[in-house]
Coordinates of C-alpha atoms in Angstrom, one line a residue:
Chain A
X1 CA 0.0 0.1 0.0
X2 CA 1.2 3.6 -0.9
X3 CA 3.0 5.5 1.9
X4 CA 3.3 9.2 2.3
X5 CA 5.3 11.3 4.8
X6 CA 3.2 12.4 7.6
X7 CA 4.4 16.0 7.8
X8 CA 7.6 16.6 9.6
X9 CA 7.0 13.3 11.8
X10 CA 9.6 11.4 9.9
X11 CA 7.0 8.7 9.7
X12 CA 5.5 7.5 6.4
X13 CA 1.8 6.5 6.8
X14 CA 0.2 4.3 4.7
X15 CA -2.6 6.1 2.4
X16 CA -5.1 4.3 4.6
X17 CA -5.2 4.8 8.4
X18 CA -7.3 2.2 10.3
X19 CA -9.9 3.8 12.4
X20 CA -9.9 1.5 15.5
X21 CA -13.3 2.4 16.6
X22 CA -14.5 -0.5 14.3
X23 CA -13.0 -2.7 17.0
X24 CA -15.6 -1.5 19.5
X25 CA -18.3 -3.2 17.7
X26 CA -16.5 -6.6 17.8
X27 CA -15.8 -9.3 20.4
X28 CA -12.2 -9.6 21.4
X29 CA -11.6 -12.5 19.0
X30 CA -13.1 -10.7 16.2
X31 CA -11.0 -7.5 17.1
X32 CA -7.8 -9.9 16.9
X33 CA -8.9 -11.1 13.6
X34 CA -9.6 -7.5 12.3
X35 CA -6.2 -6.0 13.4
X36 CA -4.4 -9.0 11.7
X37 CA -6.6 -8.3 8.7
X38 CA -5.7 -4.6 8.4
X39 CA -1.9 -5.6 9.1
X40 CA -2.0 -8.1 6.2
X41 CA -2.9 -5.3 3.7
X42 CA 0.4 -3.3 5.0
X43 CA -1.7 -0.6 6.8
X44 CA 0.8 0.9 9.3
X45 CA -1.2 4.0 11.0
X46 CA -3.9 3.2 13.4
X47 CA -6.1 5.7 15.1
X48 CA -8.0 5.2 18.5
X49 CA -9.5 7.1 21.3
X50 CA -10.7 6.5 24.7
X51 CA -14.3 7.5 23.6
X52 CA -14.5 4.8 21.3
X53 CA -16.1 2.5 23.8
X54 CA -13.5 -0.4 24.7
X55 CA -11.7 0.0 21.4
X56 CA -8.4 0.8 23.2
X57 CA -8.7 -2.5 25.4
X58 CA -9.6 -4.4 22.3
X59 CA -6.8 -3.1 20.2
X60 CA -4.2 -3.8 23.1
X61 CA -3.2 -7.4 22.4
X62 CA -2.6 -7.3 18.9
X63 CA -1.0 -3.8 19.2
X64 CA 1.5 -5.1 21.7
X65 CA 2.2 -8.0 19.5
X66 CA 2.9 -6.0 16.5
X67 CA 3.9 -2.7 18.2
X68 CA 6.9 -2.0 15.7
X69 CA 4.6 -2.2 12.6
X70 CA 2.0 0.2 14.1
X71 CA 2.2 3.9 14.1
X72 CA -0.3 4.6 16.9
X73 CA -2.5 7.7 17.1
X74 CA -4.5 8.5 20.1
X75 CA -6.3 11.4 21.3
X76 CA -8.0 13.3 24.2
X77 CA -11.0 15.6 24.6
X78 CA -9.6 17.0 27.6
X79 CA -8.6 20.6 27.4
X80 CA -6.9 21.2 30.8
X81 CA -3.5 20.1 31.9
X82 CA -4.7 17.6 34.5
X83 CA -7.4 16.1 32.6
X84 CA -5.0 15.6 29.5
X85 CA -2.4 13.9 31.7
X86 CA -4.8 11.6 33.2
X87 CA -6.4 10.8 30.1
X88 CA -2.9 10.1 28.4
X89 CA -2.0 7.7 31.3
X90 CA -5.2 6.2 31.2
X91 CA -5.0 5.4 27.4
X92 CA -1.2 4.1 27.8
X93 CA -2.6 1.8 30.6
X94 CA -5.6 0.5 28.6
X95 CA -3.6 0.0 25.4
X96 CA -0.7 -1.5 27.4
X97 CA 2.1 0.4 25.5
X98 CA 4.9 2.7 26.8
X99 CA 4.4 5.3 24.1
X100 CA 1.8 6.7 21.7
X101 CA 3.4 7.8 18.4
X102 CA 0.9 10.7 17.8
X103 CA -1.1 12.3 20.6
X104 CA -3.9 14.5 19.3
X105 CA -6.0 17.2 20.8
X106 CA -9.5 15.7 19.9
X107 CA -12.6 17.1 18.5
X108 CA -11.7 20.9 18.6
X109 CA -15.0 22.7 18.2
X110 CA -15.1 26.3 19.9
X111 CA -12.7 29.1 20.1
X112 CA -12.7 29.0 23.8
X113 CA -11.4 25.5 23.7
X114 CA -8.5 26.4 21.7
X115 CA -7.8 29.3 24.0
X116 CA -7.7 27.0 27.1
X117 CA -5.7 24.2 25.4
X118 CA -3.1 26.8 24.2
X119 CA -3.3 28.7 27.6
X120 CA -1.6 28.5 30.9
X121 CA -2.6 25.2 32.4
X122 CA -4.0 24.0 29.2
X123 CA -3.7 20.4 27.7
X124 CA -0.9 21.3 25.4
X125 CA 1.3 21.9 28.5
X126 CA 0.6 18.2 29.4
X127 CA 1.2 17.0 25.7
X128 CA 4.8 18.7 25.7
X129 CA 5.7 17.4 29.1
X130 CA 4.7 13.9 27.9
X131 CA 6.7 14.5 24.8
X132 CA 9.9 15.4 26.8
X133 CA 9.4 12.3 28.8
X134 CA 9.1 10.1 25.7
X135 CA 5.4 9.1 26.4
X136 CA 4.4 10.5 23.1
X137 CA 6.5 11.3 20.0
X138 CA 4.3 13.9 18.1
X139 CA 1.3 16.4 18.7
X140 CA -1.7 16.5 16.5
X141 CA -5.2 17.9 16.5
X142 CA -8.5 16.6 15.2
X143 CA -11.7 18.5 14.4
X144 CA -14.6 18.5 12.3
X145 CA -15.8 21.8 13.1
X146 CA -15.2 25.3 11.3
X147 CA -12.2 25.2 9.2
X148 CA -11.3 28.6 10.2
X149 CA -10.9 27.4 13.8
X150 CA -8.5 24.6 12.4
X151 CA -6.5 27.3 10.7
X152 CA -6.3 29.3 14.0
X153 CA -5.1 26.2 15.7
X154 CA -2.2 25.8 13.0
X155 CA -1.4 29.4 13.6
X156 CA -1.2 28.9 17.4
X157 CA 0.5 25.6 18.1
X158 CA 3.9 25.9 16.6
X159 CA 4.8 22.2 17.3
X160 CA 1.5 20.9 15.6
X161 CA 2.6 18.0 13.3
X162 CA -0.8 16.6 12.1
X163 CA -4.3 17.7 11.7
X164 CA -7.4 15.3 11.3
X165 CA -10.3 16.9 9.5
X166 CA -13.3 16.0 7.2
X167 CA -12.8 15.8 3.5
X168 CA -15.2 14.2 0.9
X169 CA -16.9 15.4 -2.3
X170 CA -19.8 16.7 -0.6
X171 CA -18.0 19.3 1.4
X172 CA -15.7 19.9 -1.5
X173 CA -18.5 21.0 -3.6
X174 CA -19.9 23.7 -1.2
X175 CA -18.4 27.1 -1.3
X176 CA -18.9 28.5 2.0
X177 CA -16.3 29.1 4.6
X178 CA -17.9 26.6 6.9
X179 CA -17.1 23.7 4.6
X180 CA -13.7 25.0 3.2
X181 CA -11.7 22.1 4.5
X182 CA -9.7 22.3 1.4
X183 CA -8.1 25.5 2.8
X184 CA -7.0 23.7 5.8
X185 CA -5.3 21.1 3.6
X186 CA -3.6 23.5 1.5
X187 CA -2.5 25.4 4.6
X188 CA -1.4 22.3 6.3
X189 CA 0.4 21.0 3.2
X190 CA 2.4 24.6 2.9
X191 CA 3.5 24.1 6.6
X192 CA 4.4 20.5 6.0
X193 CA 1.8 19.3 8.6
X194 CA 0.6 15.8 8.2
X195 CA -3.1 15.6 7.1
X196 CA -5.5 12.8 8.0
X197 CA -8.9 12.7 6.4
X198 CA -12.0 11.7 8.0
X199 CA -15.6 11.4 6.9
X200 CA -14.5 10.5 3.3
X201 CA -17.3 7.9 3.2
X202 CA -20.1 10.1 4.5
X203 CA -23.1 10.1 2.3
X204 CA -25.2 12.2 4.7
X205 CA -26.8 12.4 8.0
X206 CA -29.0 9.6 9.4
X207 CA -32.8 10.4 9.2
X208 CA -34.3 11.6 12.4
X209 CA -34.0 9.1 15.3
X210 CA -37.9 9.3 15.5
X211 CA -38.0 7.8 11.9
X212 CA -34.9 5.5 12.4
X213 CA -33.9 4.8 16.0
X214 CA -30.1 4.5 16.4
X215 CA -30.4 0.7 17.0
X216 CA -31.9 0.1 13.6
X217 CA -29.4 2.1 11.7
X218 CA -27.6 -0.5 9.3
X219 CA -24.2 0.8 10.1
X220 CA -22.3 1.8 13.3
X221 CA -21.4 5.3 12.0
X222 CA -22.5 8.4 13.4
X223 CA -23.1 9.5 9.8
X224 CA -24.8 7.6 6.9
X225 CA -21.9 6.1 4.9
X226 CA -21.8 5.1 1.2
X227 CA -21.7 1.4 1.2
X228 CA -21.1 -0.3 -2.1
X229 CA -17.8 -1.3 -3.3
X230 CA -17.9 1.2 -6.2
X231 CA -18.9 4.2 -4.0
X232 CA -16.4 3.2 -1.4
X233 CA -13.7 3.1 -4.0
X234 CA -14.7 6.4 -5.5
X235 CA -14.8 8.0 -2.1
X236 CA -11.2 6.7 -1.2
X237 CA -9.9 7.6 -4.5
X238 CA -11.2 10.9 -4.2
X239 CA -9.9 11.7 -0.5
X240 CA -6.5 10.1 -1.4
X241 CA -6.1 12.2 -4.5
X242 CA -6.7 15.4 -2.6
X243 CA -3.1 15.4 -1.1
X244 CA -4.0 14.1 2.1
X245 CA -1.3 12.1 3.8
X246 CA -3.8 9.4 4.7
X247 CA -7.5 8.6 4.6
X248 CA -9.0 7.2 8.1
X249 CA -11.4 4.3 7.6
X250 CA -15.0 4.2 8.5
X251 CA -16.3 3.1 11.9
X252 CA -18.2 0.1 10.9
X253 CA -16.3 -3.1 10.6
X254 CA -18.6 -4.2 7.6
X255 CA -16.9 -1.4 5.5
X256 CA -13.4 -2.0 6.4
X257 CA -12.5 -4.6 4.0
X258 CA -13.7 -2.6 1.0
X259 CA -11.8 0.2 2.1
X260 CA -8.7 -1.8 2.5
X261 CA -9.4 -3.0 -1.1
X262 CA -9.8 0.6 -2.3
X263 CA -6.6 1.7 -0.6
X264 CA -4.5 -1.2 -1.8
X265 CA -5.5 -0.6 -5.3
X266 CA -5.2 3.2 -5.3
X267 CA -3.1 4.5 -8.0
X268 CA -4.6 8.1 -8.3
X269 CA -7.7 9.8 -9.7
X270 CA -7.5 12.5 -12.6
X271 CA -9.0 15.8 -11.8
X272 CA -12.0 15.4 -14.3
X273 CA -13.1 12.4 -12.4
X274 CA -12.5 14.1 -9.1
X275 CA -15.0 16.8 -10.4
X276 CA -17.5 14.2 -11.4
X277 CA -17.8 12.9 -7.9
X278 CA -18.1 16.5 -6.6
X279 CA -20.7 17.3 -9.2
X280 CA -22.6 14.0 -8.4
X281 CA -22.8 15.0 -4.7
X282 CA -23.3 18.7 -5.2
X283 CA -26.9 18.8 -3.9
X284 CA -26.4 16.3 -1.1
X285 CA -26.4 17.6 2.5
X286 CA -23.1 17.2 4.4
X287 CA -23.2 15.7 7.9
X288 CA -20.3 18.0 8.9
X289 CA -19.8 20.5 10.5
X290 CA -23.4 20.7 11.5
X291 CA -23.6 17.6 13.6
X292 CA -20.4 18.0 15.8
X293 CA -20.9 15.6 18.8
X294 CA -20.5 11.9 18.2
Chain B
X1 CA -24.7 29.9 -4.3
X2 CA -22.3 27.2 -4.7
X3 CA -20.4 27.6 -8.2
X4 CA -20.0 24.1 -9.6
X5 CA -16.4 23.1 -10.4
X6 CA -17.1 22.7 -13.9
X7 CA -17.8 26.3 -14.2
X8 CA -14.8 27.5 -11.9
X9 CA -12.5 25.1 -13.9
X10 CA -13.7 26.5 -17.3
X11 CA -13.4 30.1 -16.2
X12 CA -10.2 29.7 -14.6
X13 CA -7.8 30.7 -17.5
X14 CA -10.2 33.3 -19.0
X15 CA -9.9 37.0 -18.0
X16 CA -13.2 37.3 -16.2
X17 CA -12.3 40.2 -14.0
X18 CA -13.4 43.5 -15.2
X19 CA -15.0 42.0 -18.3
X20 CA -18.5 42.3 -19.8
X21 CA -19.9 39.1 -20.0
X22 CA -22.8 37.2 -21.6
X23 CA -24.1 33.9 -20.4
X24 CA -25.7 32.5 -23.1
X25 CA -28.6 30.2 -21.7
X26 CA -28.7 31.1 -18.1
X27 CA -30.2 27.8 -16.8
X28 CA -30.5 28.1 -12.9
X29 CA -27.8 30.9 -12.7
X30 CA -24.7 28.6 -11.9
X31 CA -22.5 30.3 -14.6
X32 CA -23.7 33.6 -13.9
X33 CA -22.7 33.3 -10.2
X34 CA -19.3 32.0 -11.3
X35 CA -18.8 34.9 -13.5
X36 CA -19.9 37.6 -10.9
X37 CA -17.7 35.7 -8.1
X38 CA -14.7 36.0 -10.6
X39 CA -15.1 39.6 -10.8
X40 CA -17.0 40.4 -14.0
X41 CA -18.0 43.9 -14.4
X42 CA -21.2 43.1 -15.9
X43 CA -23.1 39.8 -16.7
X44 CA -26.0 39.8 -19.1
X45 CA -27.7 36.3 -18.4
X46 CA -29.9 35.5 -21.3
X47 CA -32.5 32.8 -21.4
X48 CA -35.8 32.4 -23.3
X49 CA -37.2 30.4 -20.1
X50 CA -39.2 32.3 -17.9
X51 CA -38.6 29.9 -14.9
X52 CA -34.8 30.1 -15.5
X53 CA -34.8 33.7 -15.7
X54 CA -36.6 33.7 -12.2
X55 CA -34.3 31.2 -10.7
X56 CA -31.3 33.1 -11.8
X57 CA -32.5 36.4 -10.3
X58 CA -33.4 34.8 -7.1
X59 CA -30.3 32.7 -6.7
X60 CA -27.6 35.1 -8.0
X61 CA -29.3 38.5 -8.1
X62 CA -29.3 41.3 -5.3
X63 CA -32.1 39.1 -3.3
X64 CA -29.5 36.8 -2.0
X65 CA -27.5 39.8 -0.6
X66 CA -23.9 40.9 -0.6
X67 CA -21.4 38.4 0.5
X68 CA -17.7 38.3 0.2
X69 CA -16.3 35.1 -1.2
X70 CA -13.2 33.4 0.2
X71 CA -11.1 35.2 -2.3
X72 CA -12.3 38.5 -1.1
X73 CA -14.3 39.3 -4.2
X74 CA -17.6 40.4 -4.3
X75 CA -20.3 37.6 -5.0
X76 CA -23.3 39.9 -4.5
X77 CA -24.8 40.9 -7.9
X78 CA -25.9 44.4 -7.1
X79 CA -25.8 46.6 -10.3
X80 CA -23.4 44.2 -12.2
X81 CA -26.3 41.6 -13.4
X82 CA -28.8 41.9 -16.0
X83 CA -31.3 38.8 -16.4
X84 CA -32.7 39.2 -20.0
X85 CA -35.6 37.1 -21.1
X86 CA -34.7 36.8 -24.8
X87 CA -34.1 34.6 -27.7
X88 CA -30.6 33.9 -28.3
X89 CA -31.3 33.9 -32.0
X90 CA -32.0 37.6 -31.6
X91 CA -29.6 38.8 -28.7
X92 CA -30.9 42.3 -27.5
X93 CA -27.3 43.7 -27.3
X94 CA -25.4 45.8 -29.8
X95 CA -22.6 44.5 -32.1
X96 CA -19.2 43.8 -30.5
X97 CA -20.5 44.8 -27.0
X98 CA -19.3 42.0 -24.9
X99 CA -15.7 40.7 -23.9
X100 CA -16.6 37.2 -22.8
X101 CA -19.3 34.7 -23.7
X102 CA -20.2 31.5 -21.9
X103 CA -22.5 28.9 -23.3
X104 CA -22.4 26.3 -20.4
X105 CA -24.3 23.3 -21.2
X106 CA -26.3 25.2 -23.8
X107 CA -25.6 23.5 -27.2
X108 CA -27.0 20.1 -26.4
X109 CA -30.5 21.8 -25.9
X110 CA -30.1 23.3 -29.5
X111 CA -31.1 21.4 -32.7
X112 CA -28.6 22.2 -35.5
X113 CA -30.6 24.9 -37.1
X114 CA -31.0 26.9 -33.9
X115 CA -27.3 26.2 -33.0
X116 CA -26.3 27.6 -36.3
X117 CA -28.3 30.8 -35.8
X118 CA -27.2 31.3 -32.2
X119 CA -23.5 30.8 -33.2
X120 CA -23.8 33.5 -35.8
X121 CA -25.5 35.9 -33.2
X122 CA -22.8 35.3 -30.5
X123 CA -20.1 36.4 -33.0
X124 CA -22.0 39.5 -33.8
X125 CA -22.0 40.8 -30.1
X126 CA -18.4 39.7 -29.3
X127 CA -15.9 42.4 -29.3
X128 CA -12.6 41.8 -31.2
X129 CA -10.2 40.2 -28.9
X130 CA -13.0 38.7 -26.8
X131 CA -13.3 35.2 -25.5
X132 CA -15.9 32.5 -25.8
X133 CA -16.2 29.2 -23.5
X134 CA -18.3 26.4 -24.9
X135 CA -18.9 23.7 -22.2
X136 CA -20.9 20.7 -23.3
X137 CA -21.3 16.9 -23.7
X138 CA -19.8 14.4 -26.0
X139 CA -22.3 12.0 -27.6
X140 CA -23.0 9.4 -24.9
X141 CA -21.3 5.9 -25.3
X142 CA -23.4 3.2 -26.8
X143 CA -23.7 1.2 -23.6
X144 CA -25.1 4.2 -21.6
X145 CA -28.5 3.4 -20.4
X146 CA -29.3 7.2 -20.1
X147 CA -29.3 7.2 -23.9
X148 CA -32.7 5.1 -23.8
X149 CA -34.3 8.1 -21.6
X150 CA -32.8 10.7 -23.8
X151 CA -34.0 9.0 -27.0
X152 CA -37.8 8.8 -25.5
X153 CA -37.5 12.7 -24.7
X154 CA -36.2 13.2 -28.2
X155 CA -39.2 11.1 -29.7
X156 CA -41.8 12.9 -27.8
X157 CA -40.2 16.3 -28.7
X158 CA -40.0 15.3 -32.4
X159 CA -43.6 14.3 -32.6
X160 CA -44.8 17.3 -30.4
X161 CA -42.6 20.0 -32.0
X162 CA -40.9 18.6 -35.1
X163 CA -37.4 19.0 -33.5
X164 CA -35.1 17.1 -31.1
X165 CA -34.9 18.2 -27.4
X166 CA -31.4 17.1 -27.0
X167 CA -28.4 16.6 -29.5
X168 CA -25.0 15.8 -28.1
X169 CA -22.4 17.4 -30.3
X170 CA -18.8 16.0 -30.3
X171 CA -16.3 18.6 -29.1
X172 CA -14.5 18.4 -32.6
X173 CA -17.8 19.3 -34.2
X174 CA -18.5 22.5 -32.0
X175 CA -14.8 23.3 -32.5
X176 CA -14.9 23.4 -36.2
X177 CA -18.3 25.3 -36.3
X178 CA -17.1 28.1 -34.1
X179 CA -13.8 28.3 -36.1
X180 CA -15.6 28.4 -39.2
X181 CA -17.3 31.5 -37.9
X182 CA -14.2 33.3 -37.2
X183 CA -13.4 32.3 -33.7
X184 CA -9.7 31.4 -33.1
X185 CA -9.6 28.0 -31.3
X186 CA -7.7 28.3 -27.8
X187 CA -7.9 25.1 -25.9
X188 CA -9.9 22.1 -25.0
X189 CA -10.1 20.4 -21.3
X190 CA -12.2 17.8 -20.0
X191 CA -14.7 19.1 -17.2
X192 CA -16.2 15.7 -16.1
X193 CA -15.1 12.3 -17.1
X194 CA -17.5 10.6 -16.4
X195 CA -20.7 12.8 -16.3
X196 CA -22.8 12.1 -13.3
X197 CA -26.3 11.8 -14.3
X198 CA -28.0 12.1 -11.0
X199 CA -31.8 10.9 -10.1
X200 CA -32.6 14.6 -10.0
X201 CA -31.3 14.9 -13.5
X202 CA -33.0 11.9 -14.9
X203 CA -36.4 12.8 -13.2
X204 CA -36.2 16.3 -14.8
X205 CA -35.7 14.8 -18.4
X206 CA -38.5 12.4 -17.4
X207 CA -40.6 15.5 -16.6
X208 CA -39.5 17.1 -20.0
X209 CA -40.5 14.1 -21.8
X210 CA -43.8 14.2 -20.1
X211 CA -44.5 17.8 -21.1
X212 CA -43.7 17.1 -24.6
X213 CA -45.9 14.0 -24.5
X214 CA -49.0 16.0 -23.7
X215 CA -48.9 17.4 -27.4
X216 CA -48.0 14.1 -29.0
X217 CA -50.9 12.6 -31.1
X218 CA -53.2 9.8 -29.9
X219 CA -52.0 7.8 -27.1
X220 CA -48.4 7.7 -28.3
X221 CA -47.6 10.5 -25.7
X222 CA -48.8 8.7 -22.7
X223 CA -46.7 5.7 -23.6
X224 CA -43.8 7.8 -24.2
X225 CA -44.3 9.5 -20.8
X226 CA -44.9 6.2 -19.0
X227 CA -41.6 4.9 -20.5
X228 CA -39.5 8.1 -19.6
X229 CA -40.7 7.8 -16.1
X230 CA -40.1 4.0 -16.0
X231 CA -36.5 4.4 -17.5
X232 CA -35.5 7.4 -15.0
X233 CA -36.8 5.1 -12.0
X234 CA -34.8 2.1 -13.4
X235 CA -31.6 3.8 -14.2
X236 CA -31.7 5.8 -11.0
X237 CA -28.2 7.3 -11.4
X238 CA -25.5 6.6 -13.9
X239 CA -22.0 7.9 -14.6
X240 CA -21.3 7.9 -18.4
X241 CA -20.0 10.2 -21.1
X242 CA -17.7 13.3 -21.0
X243 CA -18.3 16.9 -20.4
X244 CA -15.6 19.3 -22.2
X245 CA -14.8 22.7 -22.3
X246 CA -13.7 24.5 -25.4
X247 CA -12.4 28.1 -25.4
X248 CA -11.8 30.4 -28.3
X249 CA -11.0 34.1 -28.9
X250 CA -12.0 36.6 -31.6
X251 CA -8.6 37.4 -33.2
X252 CA -8.0 41.2 -32.4
X253 CA -8.8 43.6 -35.1
X254 CA -11.1 41.1 -36.7
X255 CA -14.7 42.3 -36.5
X256 CA -17.7 41.0 -38.3
X257 CA -17.9 43.9 -40.6
X258 CA -14.5 43.8 -41.5
X259 CA -15.0 40.1 -42.7
X260 CA -17.7 41.8 -45.0
X261 CA -20.5 39.5 -43.7
X262 CA -23.9 40.8 -43.9

């Protein structure tokens, strides 16, 4: 599988990152098989979070077995120093590893949060101490909120080495500032910051829970995903061709193999075909950034 | 409004800023919005369809308010937009009065006689040195399912009006046609490959077929309308064919009168 430099980290990430939230929906045996399956395709970048149910715990055994093959991303939604330290220690403990390769500020949504994270007693102080102690190697940030806020974060966090944000043909077809994640991509590439694409497979929001209760949704994703092999391939090819370092797989285990296949076969997508996908989705609703919490 | 990439890519290498522009066949205003966003000094959006004129005014006109685009340019139409309800075979503008003409998805709804007269008229209003962009669709491949739907629409149109609703001209054909009229060919690029025919496109074409069918003789119309509906539902969506963009210029110093045409 193709690899690309993850910004200045010195790591070459595979063009697909495994979103380990998928493990949350599996029993331990299935989770083990899933990790082996993903590794067989050559995927070397995994991403997990303490908020993904017990995905950290289920990732643990195979992660420890294959620690050298996996570049591990994890994250915290805590904004303050103490909270971030506690959450980092908890993740290290639950994953059962000595070090997290990329530790990320998770789900940045509001200006005030960025103030807190970057201020005295903020989460970044904890991140930097942890980096000095060798508990983490690199600092990143994730958000599916306003692109302008991510740009602010890039301005204000000098040691930021990766950003994770939504990118798909639906948001690419919208002109307004609230969907301009392409500006984030451009800026990150200019600054040599690694870029991880989420929501590549988002087709739209789920119907209201009154119409389709969460338990009746056919996929364990907080958005409605595309789900045929051709659509998955188109979406993967689109995201990978935009210049992202890596495309994060969707959360539902049923989609993972199709995404692996698409990633393994990826060999570029010309501009006319990229525009075709944008045009086909031009009137679709985007599940980002309106629906922020998941 | 969101300007389609097909429009921004077609306009990208043309000098839109400060130009007097003519959008031939306004549709729902996408290209008009693109021209205004790109800094056109004046845009004449011409259409003979009252609904399209209204859509363009509503979606692009002053009603949508002033807003600054990401590039800092004005996207509000204020006094830069004139939506004209007129026949492109008799454009209500003086000779040599525009600097840039766009025909985005226009030619495929013109049969050859109408196309020929409009090409003539576009050349009349184009100033020396002016630019022309023609964006359209190559004929669909033989195995494209949407061909069947378009064939039904054309059959209904032929029976009702005596002419085809849709004609997909190869890029080489339009290139030769405009060059023959005195335009200098500048470049061709592919805008979409493949072209996504979405469910809403197909249902719009089925509706068009049904509106022609009303005026078809006997019960043939009903059969055609039912067929169009069935095909649109069966096909649902399909990606097929290619959309291209051709760009031309009127050579500086060459005007229609100097060519000695009537």
